[in-house]
Coordinates of C-alpha atoms and ligand atoms in Angstrom, one line a residue:
M1 CA 116.1 20.8 96.4
T2 CA 115.0 18.2 98.5
S3 CA 116.8 20.0 100.9
A4 CA 115.8 19.4 104.0
A5 CA 117.1 15.9 103.7
D6 CA 119.5 15.9 105.5
T7 CA 121.0 13.6 107.8
Q8 CA 122.0 15.4 110.7
A9 CA 118.2 15.7 111.5
P10 CA 117.4 14.3 114.6
H11 CA 113.9 14.2 113.4
H12 CA 112.3 11.1 112.6
P13 CA 108.8 9.0 113.6
G14 CA 108.6 6.7 116.3
P15 CA 109.4 2.6 114.7
L16 CA 106.0 1.7 115.1
G17 CA 107.0 -2.3 116.2
E18 CA 109.7 -1.4 114.9
T19 CA 108.7 -0.9 111.5
V20 CA 108.7 3.3 110.3
V21 CA 105.2 3.0 108.3
Y22 CA 104.8 6.0 106.3
A23 CA 101.5 7.3 104.9
Y24 CA 101.1 10.3 102.1
L25 CA 99.7 11.3 99.4
G26 CA 99.8 9.3 97.1
P27 CA 99.0 7.4 94.5
E28 CA 102.4 5.9 93.6
G29 CA 103.7 9.0 91.4
T30 CA 103.1 12.0 93.4
F31 CA 104.6 15.3 94.6
T32 CA 104.2 13.9 97.4
E33 CA 106.2 11.3 96.7
A34 CA 108.9 12.2 96.1
A35 CA 108.4 14.5 99.1
L36 CA 108.5 10.9 101.1
L37 CA 111.3 9.7 99.1
S38 CA 113.6 12.5 100.0
I39 CA 113.3 11.7 103.6
P40 CA 116.3 9.2 104.5
G41 CA 115.5 6.4 106.1
A42 CA 112.4 5.9 103.8
Q43 CA 113.0 4.1 101.1
D44 CA 113.6 1.6 103.6
A45 CA 109.8 1.9 105.3
I46 CA 107.0 0.6 104.7
R47 CA 104.9 4.0 102.3
L48 CA 101.2 4.1 102.1
P49 CA 99.4 5.7 99.3
A50 CA 96.4 7.3 100.8
P51 CA 93.3 8.5 98.3
S52 CA 93.5 12.3 100.1
V53 CA 95.3 14.1 102.5
N54 CA 92.8 13.4 105.1
S55 CA 93.3 10.3 104.6
A56 CA 96.6 10.7 104.7
L57 CA 96.5 12.2 108.8
E58 CA 93.8 9.7 109.3
M59 CA 96.5 6.9 109.5
V60 CA 98.2 8.7 111.6
R61 CA 95.3 9.4 113.9
S62 CA 94.6 6.1 113.7
G63 CA 97.7 4.3 115.0
R64 CA 98.6 2.5 111.4
A65 CA 101.0 4.7 110.1
S66 CA 103.8 6.6 112.2
A67 CA 104.3 9.2 110.8
A68 CA 102.5 11.3 107.4
V69 CA 103.5 13.1 104.5
V70 CA 100.6 16.0 102.8
P71 CA 101.8 19.5 101.0
I72 CA 101.2 22.2 103.0
E73 CA 102.8 25.2 100.4
N74 CA 103.3 26.1 97.3
S75 CA 105.2 29.1 96.1
V76 CA 103.4 30.1 93.0
E77 CA 99.4 29.3 94.8
G78 CA 100.0 29.9 98.6
G79 CA 98.2 27.6 101.3
V80 CA 96.6 24.0 101.2
S81 CA 93.6 24.4 102.8
A82 CA 93.4 20.6 103.1
T83 CA 96.0 20.5 104.5
L84 CA 95.2 23.7 106.9
D85 CA 92.4 22.5 108.0
A86 CA 92.6 19.2 108.5
L87 CA 95.7 20.0 111.2
S88 CA 93.2 23.3 112.7
A89 CA 90.7 20.3 114.4
G90 CA 90.6 16.8 115.7
T91 CA 93.7 14.9 117.0
P92 CA 96.1 17.4 117.6
L93 CA 99.0 15.7 114.9
R94 CA 102.7 18.1 115.1
I95 CA 104.9 18.4 112.9
L96 CA 108.6 16.7 112.7
R97 CA 110.0 18.0 109.7
E98 CA 110.1 19.9 106.3
V99 CA 110.0 19.4 102.9
L100 CA 111.2 21.9 99.4
V101 CA 109.8 19.7 96.0
P102 CA 110.5 22.5 93.0
I103 CA 107.5 21.3 90.7
T104 CA 107.5 21.0 87.5
F105 CA 104.6 20.3 85.0
V106 CA 103.5 17.8 81.5
L107 CA 101.3 17.5 79.8
A108 CA 100.4 13.9 79.1
V109 CA 97.7 12.1 76.5
R110 CA 97.7 8.9 75.8
P111 CA 99.6 7.6 72.5
G112 CA 98.5 8.8 69.5
V113 CA 95.6 11.4 70.5
A114 CA 97.4 16.0 69.9
L115 CA 96.6 18.9 71.0
A116 CA 93.8 19.8 69.2
D117 CA 92.3 16.7 70.4
I118 CA 92.3 17.9 73.6
R119 CA 88.5 18.6 75.2
T120 CA 89.5 17.5 78.8
V121 CA 92.8 18.0 81.2
S122 CA 92.9 16.7 84.6
T123 CA 94.6 17.2 87.5
H124 CA 94.6 18.2 90.8
T125 CA 93.4 21.9 92.0
H126 CA 96.9 23.1 92.7
A127 CA 98.5 22.1 90.5
W128 CA 95.6 23.3 88.0
A129 CA 96.4 27.3 89.2
Q130 CA 100.1 26.2 88.5
C131 CA 99.6 25.7 84.7
R132 CA 96.2 27.9 84.1
D133 CA 97.7 30.7 82.1
W134 CA 99.6 27.8 79.8
A135 CA 96.8 25.5 79.7
A136 CA 94.3 29.4 78.2
V137 CA 96.6 29.1 74.9
N138 CA 97.4 26.1 74.3
I139 CA 94.4 24.2 75.1
P140 CA 91.8 26.7 74.6
E141 CA 88.3 24.9 74.5
A142 CA 90.4 22.6 77.5
E143 CA 87.7 21.6 80.5
Y144 CA 89.3 20.9 83.7
L145 CA 88.3 18.0 85.8
P146 CA 89.3 18.0 89.3
S147 CA 91.6 15.0 90.6
A148 CA 92.5 13.8 94.1
S149 CA 96.6 14.3 92.3
T150 CA 98.4 15.0 90.6
A151 CA 99.7 11.3 89.9
A152 CA 96.0 10.1 90.3
A153 CA 94.5 11.4 86.8
A154 CA 97.4 9.6 84.9
V155 CA 96.4 6.8 86.4
E156 CA 93.3 7.1 85.6
L157 CA 94.6 8.5 82.3
S158 CA 96.7 5.3 81.5
E159 CA 93.9 2.5 82.1
A160 CA 90.7 2.0 80.1
D161 CA 88.2 4.5 79.2
P162 CA 88.9 7.5 80.7
S163 CA 87.4 10.4 81.5
F164 CA 89.3 13.0 80.0
D165 CA 91.9 13.4 77.0
A166 CA 95.0 14.6 79.4
A167 CA 96.5 15.1 82.7
I168 CA 99.4 17.7 83.7
C169 CA 101.2 15.9 86.4
A170 CA 104.9 15.1 87.4
P171 CA 107.3 13.9 84.0
L172 CA 108.6 10.7 85.5
V173 CA 104.2 9.6 86.4
A174 CA 104.2 10.0 83.1
Q175 CA 107.0 8.3 82.1
R176 CA 106.5 5.5 84.2
L177 CA 103.0 5.1 82.8
G178 CA 104.0 4.9 79.0
L179 CA 101.9 8.2 78.7
E180 CA 103.3 10.4 75.9
V181 CA 104.4 13.7 76.8
L182 CA 103.0 16.9 74.8
A183 CA 104.2 19.8 76.3
E184 CA 107.5 20.2 79.1
D185 CA 107.3 23.4 81.6
I186 CA 104.2 23.8 81.3
G187 CA 104.2 25.9 84.4
D188 CA 103.9 29.5 84.4
V189 CA 105.5 30.7 87.7
R190 CA 110.1 28.8 86.8
D191 CA 111.3 27.3 89.1
A192 CA 108.2 26.8 91.1
V193 CA 108.6 25.4 94.9
T194 CA 105.7 23.1 97.3
R195 CA 106.8 23.0 100.4
F196 CA 105.8 19.8 102.2
V197 CA 105.7 18.8 106.0
M198 CA 106.1 14.8 108.1
I199 CA 103.8 14.6 110.2
S200 CA 103.1 12.3 113.6
L201 CA 100.9 12.1 117.1
P202 CA 102.9 14.6 119.2
G203 CA 105.8 13.1 121.0
L204 CA 109.5 14.7 121.7
L205 CA 110.0 18.3 119.4
P206 CA 112.9 18.0 117.4
E207 CA 116.0 19.6 118.9
P208 CA 116.3 23.6 117.7
T209 CA 119.2 24.1 114.8
G210 CA 119.5 28.4 115.5
S211 CA 117.5 27.8 112.2
D212 CA 113.1 26.4 112.8
K213 CA 109.8 27.1 112.3
T214 CA 106.7 27.1 114.8
T215 CA 103.9 26.7 113.5
L216 CA 100.1 28.3 115.0
V217 CA 97.5 27.5 114.6
I218 CA 95.4 30.4 116.1
P219 CA 91.9 31.2 116.3
L220 CA 89.9 34.7 116.3
P221 CA 89.4 34.8 120.1
E222 CA 86.1 37.1 119.5
D223 CA 84.9 39.7 116.8
H224 CA 86.3 43.2 117.8
P225 CA 88.7 46.4 116.5
G226 CA 91.4 44.9 116.5
A227 CA 92.2 41.6 117.8
L228 CA 93.8 40.8 115.0
M229 CA 96.6 43.4 116.1
E230 CA 97.0 41.7 119.3
I231 CA 98.1 38.4 117.9
L232 CA 100.5 40.2 115.6
E233 CA 101.4 42.6 118.5
Q234 CA 103.0 39.4 120.8
F235 CA 105.1 37.9 117.5
S236 CA 106.4 41.7 117.0
S237 CA 107.1 42.4 121.1
R238 CA 109.7 39.5 120.9
G239 CA 110.9 40.3 117.3
V240 CA 109.7 36.8 116.0
N241 CA 109.6 37.7 112.4
L242 CA 107.1 35.4 110.2
S243 CA 107.1 33.8 107.1
R244 CA 103.6 33.2 106.5
I245 CA 99.3 34.0 107.8
E246 CA 96.8 32.9 106.0
S247 CA 93.2 33.3 107.7
R248 CA 90.6 30.2 106.8
P249 CA 87.1 29.8 108.1
T250 CA 86.0 27.2 110.9
G251 CA 83.2 27.1 108.7
M252 CA 81.6 26.5 112.4
F253 CA 79.4 30.6 110.5
L254 CA 79.7 32.7 108.8
G255 CA 82.5 35.3 109.6
D256 CA 83.9 32.3 112.4
Y257 CA 88.2 32.4 111.3
F258 CA 91.6 31.1 112.2
F259 CA 94.8 31.8 111.4
S260 CA 97.2 29.5 110.4
I261 CA 101.0 31.0 111.3
D262 CA 104.9 29.8 110.9
A263 CA 106.8 32.2 113.0
D264 CA 110.5 32.1 112.4
G265 CA 112.3 30.4 115.9
H266 CA 111.7 27.0 117.2
V267 CA 109.4 26.4 121.4
A268 CA 112.9 26.8 122.9
D269 CA 114.3 29.5 121.7
A270 CA 112.9 32.9 125.7
R271 CA 111.2 35.0 122.6
M272 CA 109.1 32.2 121.2
A273 CA 108.1 31.4 124.4
D274 CA 106.8 34.1 125.7
T275 CA 105.3 34.8 122.2
L276 CA 103.3 31.1 123.2
K277 CA 102.4 32.5 126.7
G278 CA 101.9 35.8 125.3
L279 CA 99.4 34.3 122.5
H280 CA 97.5 31.3 125.3
R281 CA 96.5 34.4 127.6
I282 CA 94.8 36.2 124.0
S283 CA 93.2 32.9 122.8
P284 CA 93.9 30.2 124.6
D285 CA 91.7 27.5 122.0
L286 CA 95.6 28.0 120.3
R287 CA 97.3 24.7 118.3
F288 CA 101.0 24.9 118.9
L289 CA 101.8 22.4 115.2
G290 CA 105.7 22.5 116.2
S291 CA 108.8 23.6 115.9
Y292 CA 111.1 21.8 113.5
P293 CA 114.7 22.5 111.1
R294 CA 113.6 25.1 107.9
A295 CA 114.4 23.0 104.5
D296 CA 116.7 25.7 103.4
H297 CA 118.6 26.1 106.7
R298 CA 118.6 30.4 106.6
E299 CA 120.1 31.8 110.5
T300 CA 116.6 32.7 112.1
E301 CA 117.7 36.3 112.5
I302 CA 118.1 37.5 116.3
S303 CA 118.2 41.3 117.8
R304 CA 120.4 42.2 121.5
H305 CA 117.5 43.0 123.1
T306 CA 115.7 39.7 121.9
S307 CA 117.6 37.1 122.5
D308 CA 117.5 34.0 125.5
E309 CA 120.5 36.0 127.1
A310 CA 118.3 39.1 127.5
F311 CA 115.0 36.6 128.5
R312 CA 117.4 35.4 131.1
A313 CA 119.0 39.5 132.1
A314 CA 115.2 40.4 132.6
D315 CA 114.2 37.0 134.7
I316 CA 117.0 38.2 136.9
W317 CA 116.5 40.9 137.3
L318 CA 113.0 41.1 138.8
E319 CA 113.6 37.7 140.8
S320 CA 115.7 40.0 142.4
L321 CA 113.8 42.8 142.9
L322 CA 111.4 40.2 144.6
N323 CA 114.0 39.7 146.9
G324 CA 113.8 42.7 148.1
Y325 CA 117.5 44.3 146.0
Ligands
PRE1 O1 99.0 16.1 93.2 C1 100.3 16.0 93.5 O2 101.3 15.1 93.3 C2 100.4 16.1 95.1 O3 101.4 15.6 95.6 C3 99.7 17.3 96.2 C4 100.2 18.6 95.1 C5 99.6 19.9 95.8 O4 98.7 20.3 96.5 O5 100.4 21.0 95.8 C6 101.4 18.5 95.4 C7 102.7 19.6 94.5 C8 102.1 20.4 92.9 O6 101.9 21.8 94.0 C9 100.5 20.1 93.2 C10 100.0 19.3 93.7

């Protein structure tokens, strides 16, 4: 379902010199690499695996890469905190496109190891959260050890003296590394999907398509009754639908939070532009992370009174009042 990998999408990172250089959460064989490879042109680009989401984004900030691909949200486990936090601070970055990748996990071991021998298992925390119930039934004695990615766990398992007995990873990486697959499709929820985003430094925005998403980071202005309501009202009064809202601690002090929000529509749409202005009045430090096409191509629903025409007609009417009519 790598449905954002369509050819008409106009949003590519600007070339760095002549060659497009992509950073991604590595090593080779991560689901993130699969997401990157589904983007037109990425097969011919230079691809730099990074050991963490932060370092992938740092490569973009420092100019080593033109863009980075990182996971942002999973249909089972929700937001990827490392990405949400890294985008909320530091040099501003922009999301240029999103990619959806169906997720299937296998349990991989070194040849000859049986299910009953497994005392320790390693994978990415998001992957573990998606296979926890399967593990509780099938390897109940196994202790979980977190790894930087599913592929990093598989790579360590394939090397000399791994510090664990099994890895949860993508089927392809287990096969590539010569690991034995003891169980397939071990995710607790069928049809799990992870959403990845392509990130670059701010530049020209992708054109509106009628099926777009806008991502924002909004610090809660000041702690008072109704503060969150004031933020939400900006969206609802302009007919803007939210597809994701999460709160994350800013890390500054206990109780200090920001909201990470995905809203349907593009900043070039009058109702979204008006929403952003309203939000800026309430929370001037908000971050605009980009407007980009939806991977599922679902069209934004617009009611008659929040269409671009309705906003234009209202502007013209107000102008006429000011001109004495
Ligand atoms: O470890 C990987 O293979 C990744 O690409 C990371 C990641 C994630 O952060 O959610 C991506 C997809 C899966 O949901 C599990 C792990």
